PDB file of C-alpha atoms in Angstrom:
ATOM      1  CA  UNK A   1     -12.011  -6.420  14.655  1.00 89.00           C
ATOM      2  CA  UNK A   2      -8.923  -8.693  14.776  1.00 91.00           C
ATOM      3  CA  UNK A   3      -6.828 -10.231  17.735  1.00 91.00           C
ATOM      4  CA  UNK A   4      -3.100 -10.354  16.505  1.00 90.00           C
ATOM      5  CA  UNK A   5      -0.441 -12.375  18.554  1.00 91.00           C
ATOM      6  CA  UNK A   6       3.035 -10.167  19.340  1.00 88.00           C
ATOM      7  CA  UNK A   7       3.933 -11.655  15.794  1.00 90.00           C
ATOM      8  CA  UNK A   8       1.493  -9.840  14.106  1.00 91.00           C
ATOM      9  CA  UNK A   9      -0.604 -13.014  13.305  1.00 93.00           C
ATOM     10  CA  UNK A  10      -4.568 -13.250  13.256  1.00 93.00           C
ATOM     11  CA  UNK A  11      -5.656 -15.129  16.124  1.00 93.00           C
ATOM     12  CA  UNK A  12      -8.970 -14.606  15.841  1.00 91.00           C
ATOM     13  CA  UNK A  13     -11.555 -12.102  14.339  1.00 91.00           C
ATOM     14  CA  UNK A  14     -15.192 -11.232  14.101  1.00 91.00           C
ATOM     15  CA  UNK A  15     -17.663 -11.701  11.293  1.00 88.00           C
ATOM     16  CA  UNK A  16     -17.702  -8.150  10.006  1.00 87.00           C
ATOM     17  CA  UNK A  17     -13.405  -8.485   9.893  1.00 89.00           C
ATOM     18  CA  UNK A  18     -14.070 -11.721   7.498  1.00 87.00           C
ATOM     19  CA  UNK A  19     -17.054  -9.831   5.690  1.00 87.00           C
ATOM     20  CA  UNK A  20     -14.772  -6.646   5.018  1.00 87.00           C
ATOM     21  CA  UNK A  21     -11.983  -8.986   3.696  1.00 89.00           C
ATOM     22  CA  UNK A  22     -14.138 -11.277   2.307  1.00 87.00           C
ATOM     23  CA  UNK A  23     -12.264 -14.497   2.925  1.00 88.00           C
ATOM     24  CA  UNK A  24     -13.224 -16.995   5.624  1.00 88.00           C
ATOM     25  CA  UNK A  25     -11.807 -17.816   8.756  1.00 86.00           C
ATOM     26  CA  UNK A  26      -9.498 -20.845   7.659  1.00 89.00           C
ATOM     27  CA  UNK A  27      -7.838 -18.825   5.445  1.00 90.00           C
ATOM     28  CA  UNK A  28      -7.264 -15.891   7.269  1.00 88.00           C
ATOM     29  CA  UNK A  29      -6.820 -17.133  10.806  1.00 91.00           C
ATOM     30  CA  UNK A  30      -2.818 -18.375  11.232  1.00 92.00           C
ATOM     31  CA  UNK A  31      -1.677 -15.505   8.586  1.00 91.00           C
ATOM     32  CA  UNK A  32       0.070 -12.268   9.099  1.00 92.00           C
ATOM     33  CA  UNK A  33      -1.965  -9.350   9.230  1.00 92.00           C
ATOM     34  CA  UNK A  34      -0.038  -7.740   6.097  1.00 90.00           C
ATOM     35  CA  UNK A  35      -1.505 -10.756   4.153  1.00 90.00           C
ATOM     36  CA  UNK A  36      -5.083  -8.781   4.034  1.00 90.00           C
ATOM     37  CA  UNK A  37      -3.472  -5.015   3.410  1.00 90.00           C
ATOM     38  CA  UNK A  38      -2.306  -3.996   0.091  1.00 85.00           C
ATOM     39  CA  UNK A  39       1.524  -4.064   0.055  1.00 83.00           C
ATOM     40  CA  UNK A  40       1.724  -0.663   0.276  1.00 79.00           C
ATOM     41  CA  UNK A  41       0.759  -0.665   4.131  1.00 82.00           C
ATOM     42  CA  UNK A  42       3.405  -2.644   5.378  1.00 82.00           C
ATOM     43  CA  UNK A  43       5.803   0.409   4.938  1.00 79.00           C
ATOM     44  CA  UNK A  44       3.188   2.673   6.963  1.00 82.00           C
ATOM     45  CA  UNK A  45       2.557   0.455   9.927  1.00 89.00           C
ATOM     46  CA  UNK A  46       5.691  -1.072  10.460  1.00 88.00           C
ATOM     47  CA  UNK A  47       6.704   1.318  12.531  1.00 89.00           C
ATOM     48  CA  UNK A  48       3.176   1.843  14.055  1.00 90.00           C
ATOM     49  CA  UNK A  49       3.339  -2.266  15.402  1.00 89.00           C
ATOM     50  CA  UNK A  50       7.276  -1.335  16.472  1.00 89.00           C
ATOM     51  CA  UNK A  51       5.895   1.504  18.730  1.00 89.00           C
ATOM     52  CA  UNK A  52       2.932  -0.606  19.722  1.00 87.00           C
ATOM     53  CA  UNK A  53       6.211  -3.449  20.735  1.00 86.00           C
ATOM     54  CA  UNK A  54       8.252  -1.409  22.301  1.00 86.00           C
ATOM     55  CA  UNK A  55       5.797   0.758  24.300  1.00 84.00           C
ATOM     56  CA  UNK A  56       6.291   4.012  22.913  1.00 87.00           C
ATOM     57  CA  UNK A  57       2.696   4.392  22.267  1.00 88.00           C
ATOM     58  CA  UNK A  58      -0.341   2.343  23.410  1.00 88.00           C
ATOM     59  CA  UNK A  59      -2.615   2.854  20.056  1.00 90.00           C
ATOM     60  CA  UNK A  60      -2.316   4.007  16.933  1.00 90.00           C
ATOM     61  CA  UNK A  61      -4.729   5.216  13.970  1.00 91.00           C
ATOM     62  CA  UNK A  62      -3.765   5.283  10.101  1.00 89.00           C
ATOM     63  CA  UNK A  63      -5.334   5.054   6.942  1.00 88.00           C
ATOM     64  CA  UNK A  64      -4.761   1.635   5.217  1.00 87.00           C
ATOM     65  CA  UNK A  65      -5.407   0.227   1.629  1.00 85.00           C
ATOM     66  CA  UNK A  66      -6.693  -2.978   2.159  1.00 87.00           C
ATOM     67  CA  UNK A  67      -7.586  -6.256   0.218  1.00 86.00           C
ATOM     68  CA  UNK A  68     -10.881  -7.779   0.036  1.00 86.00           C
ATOM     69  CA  UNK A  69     -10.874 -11.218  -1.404  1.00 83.00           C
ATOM     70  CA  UNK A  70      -7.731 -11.579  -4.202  1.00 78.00           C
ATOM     71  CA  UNK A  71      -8.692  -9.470  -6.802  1.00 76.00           C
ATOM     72  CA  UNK A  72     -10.214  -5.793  -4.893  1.00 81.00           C
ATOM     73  CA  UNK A  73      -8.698  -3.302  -2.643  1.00 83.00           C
ATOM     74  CA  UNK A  74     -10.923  -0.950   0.147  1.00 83.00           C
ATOM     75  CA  UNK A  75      -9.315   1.648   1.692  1.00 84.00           C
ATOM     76  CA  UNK A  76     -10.374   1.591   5.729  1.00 87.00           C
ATOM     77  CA  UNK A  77      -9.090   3.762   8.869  1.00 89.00           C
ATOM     78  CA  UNK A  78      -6.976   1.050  10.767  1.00 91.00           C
ATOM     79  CA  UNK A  79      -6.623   1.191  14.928  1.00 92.00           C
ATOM     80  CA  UNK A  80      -4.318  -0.812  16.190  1.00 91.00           C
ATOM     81  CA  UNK A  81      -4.032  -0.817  20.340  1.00 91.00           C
ATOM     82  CA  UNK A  82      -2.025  -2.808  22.534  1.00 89.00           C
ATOM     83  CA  UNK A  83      -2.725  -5.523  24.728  1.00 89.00           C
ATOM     84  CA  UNK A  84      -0.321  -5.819  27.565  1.00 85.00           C
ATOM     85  CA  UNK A  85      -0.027  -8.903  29.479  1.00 77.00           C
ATOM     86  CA  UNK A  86       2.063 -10.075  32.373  1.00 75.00           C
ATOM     87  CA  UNK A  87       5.024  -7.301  33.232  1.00 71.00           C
ATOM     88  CA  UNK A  88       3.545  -4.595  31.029  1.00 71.00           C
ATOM     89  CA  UNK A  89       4.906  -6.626  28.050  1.00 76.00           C
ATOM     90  CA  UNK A  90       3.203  -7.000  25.023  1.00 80.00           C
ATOM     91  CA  UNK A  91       0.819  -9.782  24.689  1.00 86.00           C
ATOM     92  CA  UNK A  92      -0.976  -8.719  21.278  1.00 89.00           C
ATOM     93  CA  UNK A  93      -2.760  -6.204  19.369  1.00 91.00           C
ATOM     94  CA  UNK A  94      -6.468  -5.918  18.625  1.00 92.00           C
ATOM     95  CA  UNK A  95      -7.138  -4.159  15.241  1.00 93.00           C
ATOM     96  CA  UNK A  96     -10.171  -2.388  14.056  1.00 90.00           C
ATOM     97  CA  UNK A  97     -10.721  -1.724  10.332  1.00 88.00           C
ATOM     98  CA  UNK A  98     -13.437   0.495   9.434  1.00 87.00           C
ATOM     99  CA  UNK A  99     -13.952   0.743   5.813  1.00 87.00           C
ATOM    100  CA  UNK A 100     -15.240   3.701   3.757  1.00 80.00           C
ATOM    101  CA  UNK A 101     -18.567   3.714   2.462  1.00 62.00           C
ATOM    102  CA  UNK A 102     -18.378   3.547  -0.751  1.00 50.00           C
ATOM    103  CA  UNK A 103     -21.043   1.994  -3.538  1.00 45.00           C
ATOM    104  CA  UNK A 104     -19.781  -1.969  -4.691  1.00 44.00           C
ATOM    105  CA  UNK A 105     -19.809  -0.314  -8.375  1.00 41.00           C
ATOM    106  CA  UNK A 106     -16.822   1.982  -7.149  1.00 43.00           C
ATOM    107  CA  UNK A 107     -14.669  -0.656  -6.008  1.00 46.00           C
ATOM    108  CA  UNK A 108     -12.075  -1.724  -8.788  1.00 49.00           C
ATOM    109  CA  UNK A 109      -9.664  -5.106  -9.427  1.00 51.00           C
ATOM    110  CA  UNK A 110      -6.187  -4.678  -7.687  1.00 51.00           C
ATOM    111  CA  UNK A 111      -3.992  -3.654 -10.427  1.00 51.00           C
ATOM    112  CA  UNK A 112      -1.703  -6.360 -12.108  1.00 56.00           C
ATOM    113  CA  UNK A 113       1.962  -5.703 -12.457  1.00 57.00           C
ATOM    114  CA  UNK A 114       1.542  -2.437 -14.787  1.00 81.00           C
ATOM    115  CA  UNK A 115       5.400  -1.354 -15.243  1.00 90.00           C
ATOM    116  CA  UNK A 116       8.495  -2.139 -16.144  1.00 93.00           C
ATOM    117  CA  UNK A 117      11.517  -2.000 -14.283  1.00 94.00           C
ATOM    118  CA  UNK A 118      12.809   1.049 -16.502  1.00 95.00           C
ATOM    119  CA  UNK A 119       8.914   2.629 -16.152  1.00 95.00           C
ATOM    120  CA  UNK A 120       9.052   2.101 -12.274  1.00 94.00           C
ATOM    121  CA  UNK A 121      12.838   3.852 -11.957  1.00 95.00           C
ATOM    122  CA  UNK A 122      11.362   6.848 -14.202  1.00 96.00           C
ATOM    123  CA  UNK A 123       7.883   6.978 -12.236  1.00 95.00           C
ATOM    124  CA  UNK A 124      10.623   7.198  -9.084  1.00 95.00           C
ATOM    125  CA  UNK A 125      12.475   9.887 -10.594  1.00 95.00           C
ATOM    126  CA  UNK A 126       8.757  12.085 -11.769  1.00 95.00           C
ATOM    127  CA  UNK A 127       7.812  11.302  -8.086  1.00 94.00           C
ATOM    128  CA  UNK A 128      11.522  13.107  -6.480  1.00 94.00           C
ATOM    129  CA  UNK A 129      10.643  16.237  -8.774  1.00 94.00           C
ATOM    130  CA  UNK A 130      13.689  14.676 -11.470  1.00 95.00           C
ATOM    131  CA  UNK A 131      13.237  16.654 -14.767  1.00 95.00           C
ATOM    132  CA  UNK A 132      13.574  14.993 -17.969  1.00 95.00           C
ATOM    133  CA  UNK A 133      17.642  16.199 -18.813  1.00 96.00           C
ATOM    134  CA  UNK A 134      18.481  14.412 -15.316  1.00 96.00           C
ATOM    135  CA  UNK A 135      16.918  11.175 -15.428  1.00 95.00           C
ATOM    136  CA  UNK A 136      18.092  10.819 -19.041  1.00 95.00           C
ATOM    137  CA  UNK A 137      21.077  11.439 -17.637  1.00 95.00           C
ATOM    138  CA  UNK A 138      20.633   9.383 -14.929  1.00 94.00           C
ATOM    139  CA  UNK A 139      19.563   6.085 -16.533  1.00 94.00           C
ATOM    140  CA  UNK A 140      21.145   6.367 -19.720  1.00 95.00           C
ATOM    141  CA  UNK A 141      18.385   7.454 -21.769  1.00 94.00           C
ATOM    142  CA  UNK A 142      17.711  10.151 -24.387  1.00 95.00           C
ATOM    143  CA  UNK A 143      15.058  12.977 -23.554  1.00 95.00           C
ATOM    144  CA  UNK A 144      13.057  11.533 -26.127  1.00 96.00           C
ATOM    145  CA  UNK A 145      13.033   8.074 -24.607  1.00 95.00           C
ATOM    146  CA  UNK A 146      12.512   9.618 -21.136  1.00 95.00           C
ATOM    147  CA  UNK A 147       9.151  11.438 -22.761  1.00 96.00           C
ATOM    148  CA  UNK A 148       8.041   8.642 -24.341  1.00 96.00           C
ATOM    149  CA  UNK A 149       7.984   6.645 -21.379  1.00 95.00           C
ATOM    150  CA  UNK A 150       6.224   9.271 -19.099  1.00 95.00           C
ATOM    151  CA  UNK A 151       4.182   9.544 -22.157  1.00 94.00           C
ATOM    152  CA  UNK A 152       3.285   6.091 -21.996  1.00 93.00           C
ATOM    153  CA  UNK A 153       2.225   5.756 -17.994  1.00 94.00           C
ATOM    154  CA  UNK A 154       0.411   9.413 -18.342  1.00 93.00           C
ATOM    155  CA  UNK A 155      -2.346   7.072 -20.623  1.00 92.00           C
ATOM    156  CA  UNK A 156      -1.789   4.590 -18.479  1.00 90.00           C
ATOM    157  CA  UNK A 157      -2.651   5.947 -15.328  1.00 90.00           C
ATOM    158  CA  UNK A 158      -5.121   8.265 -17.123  1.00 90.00           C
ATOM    159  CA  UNK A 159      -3.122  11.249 -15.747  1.00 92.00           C
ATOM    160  CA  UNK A 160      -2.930  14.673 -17.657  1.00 94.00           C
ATOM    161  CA  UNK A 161       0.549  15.848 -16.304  1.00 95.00           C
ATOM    162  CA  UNK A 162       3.255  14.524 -14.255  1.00 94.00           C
ATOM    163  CA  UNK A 163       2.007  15.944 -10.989  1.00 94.00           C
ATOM    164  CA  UNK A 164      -0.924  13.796 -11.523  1.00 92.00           C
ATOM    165  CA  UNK A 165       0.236  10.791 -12.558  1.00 93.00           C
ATOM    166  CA  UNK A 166       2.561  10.764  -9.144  1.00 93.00           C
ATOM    167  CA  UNK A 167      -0.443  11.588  -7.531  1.00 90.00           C
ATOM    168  CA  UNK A 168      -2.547   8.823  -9.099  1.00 88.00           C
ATOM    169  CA  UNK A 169       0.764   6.417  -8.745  1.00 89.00           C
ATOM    170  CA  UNK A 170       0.235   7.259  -4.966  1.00 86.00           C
ATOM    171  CA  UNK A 171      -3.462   6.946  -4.460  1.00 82.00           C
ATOM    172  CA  UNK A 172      -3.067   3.579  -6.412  1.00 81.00           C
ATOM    173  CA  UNK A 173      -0.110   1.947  -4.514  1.00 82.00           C
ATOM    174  CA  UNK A 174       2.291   1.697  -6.647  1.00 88.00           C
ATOM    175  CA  UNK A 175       4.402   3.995  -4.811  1.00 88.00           C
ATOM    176  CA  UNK A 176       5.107   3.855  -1.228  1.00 83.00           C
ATOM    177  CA  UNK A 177       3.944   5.609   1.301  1.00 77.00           C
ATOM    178  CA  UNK A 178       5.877   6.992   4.070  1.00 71.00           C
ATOM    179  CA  UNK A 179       9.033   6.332   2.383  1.00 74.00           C
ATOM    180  CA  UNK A 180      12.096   8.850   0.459  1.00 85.00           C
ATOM    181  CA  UNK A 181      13.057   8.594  -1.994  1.00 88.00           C
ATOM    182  CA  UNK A 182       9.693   6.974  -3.740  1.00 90.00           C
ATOM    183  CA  UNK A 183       9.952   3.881  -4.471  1.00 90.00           C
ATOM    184  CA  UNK A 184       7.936   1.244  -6.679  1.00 89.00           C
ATOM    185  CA  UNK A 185       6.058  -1.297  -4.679  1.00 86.00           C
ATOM    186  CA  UNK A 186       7.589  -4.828  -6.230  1.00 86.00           C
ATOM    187  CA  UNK A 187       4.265  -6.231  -7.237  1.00 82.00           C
ATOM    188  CA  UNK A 188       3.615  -3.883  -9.448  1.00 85.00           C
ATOM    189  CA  UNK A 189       6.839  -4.420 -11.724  1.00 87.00           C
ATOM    190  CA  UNK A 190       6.647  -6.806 -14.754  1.00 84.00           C
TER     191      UNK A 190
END
C-alpha cells in the first residue's frame, strides 16, 4: 500500500509496497508513482487518476506491469481509491498493489531497447492488421524488406506468426495498452 499526494507522488508506503518494488524508502518516497510501473501503465491509468481527480469515480481496479528494483518487471492488480479531504476535493490516493504469485525463477530482466525505429513502425503496422503490400507501401519498403523485418522480430520475440508476435509485443510492453492505433513504447526503440 501507497499514500499518493493529488500529484500522484509517494508520500508514504508500507514495507510490503518497498518489498514488492524492491527499492527502499529514500528512493521511492518523493517520486511519481509511474516511476515504479513499467512505462506501459502510464497510458492505462492516466485516465483512471483523471477520474479519481475529477470525481467521476471513487476507486478504480486494473492490471499493471510493474518494476521491481531496475532490472525486473511483476505484473500486480493495482486499486487505486480516493481520498477526499476538505469540500469533497481530492486530497490523495491510496494504492494497493497485489502481485501475482509467481516462482522468483519466472521473473525475467526488463527488456533493453530491442527495436529499431523502422522495426517499431512495422511491429505498429502487424499490430493494426497492415498486410505486407501496404506497409511496404506505406514506409517505402519492398515486400521483401517488409518480410525480412517481421522475419527478424518473429525470432526475436520467439513468436511463430504475426498474431503472436503482436500478442507477445503486448504481453511484453512494448506496445501500448489502451491506446489506437498501437504504438511502440519509446524505451524500447534503439
Amino acid at each position: 500500500m501507497a499514500s499518493l499526494d493529488p500529484g500522484l507522488t509517494i508520500e508514504a508506503a508500507n514495507a510490503d509496497f518497498f518489498r514488492h518494488v524492491a527499492r527502499p524508502s529514500t528512493e521511492i518516497c518523493g517520486r511519481s508513482i509511474y516511476d515504479v510501473l513499467h512505462p506501459s501503465a502510464r497510458n492505462v491509468l492516466a485516465k483512471h487518476f483523471t477520474h479519481l481527480s475529477t470525481g467521476r469515480c471513487s476507486r478504480f481496479v486494473e492490471r499493471v506491469v510493474a518494476m521491481r528494483g531496475h532490472d525486473r518487471v511483476f505484473s500486480a492488480e493495482m486499486t487505486g481509491i480516493a481520498v477526499k479531504g476538505e469540500g469533497d476535493g481530492l486530497s490523495g490516493v491510496v494504492v494497493l498493489m497485489s502481485p501475482d504469485d509467481e516462482p522468483a525463477e519466472a521473473q525475467r530482466p526488463a527488456p533493453a531497447p530491442l527495436l529499431t525505429a523502422l522495426d517499431a513502425r512495422i511491429l505498429e503496422g502487424v499490430a493494426t492488421g497492415a498486410s505486407t503490400v501496404q506497409l511496404a507501401s506505406r514506409l517505402y519498403l519492398s515486400r521483401q524488406g517488409v518480410e525480412y523485418h517481421v522475419g527478424l522480430m518473429l525470432r526475436r520475440f520467439k513468436a511463430p506468426n504475426r498474431a503472436a508476435l503482436v500478442s507477445r509485443a503486448y504481453s511484453t510492453g512494448v506496445l501500448t495498452v489502451g491506446a489506437w492505433p498501437p504504438r511502440a513504447v519509446p524505451d524500447f526503440i534503439k
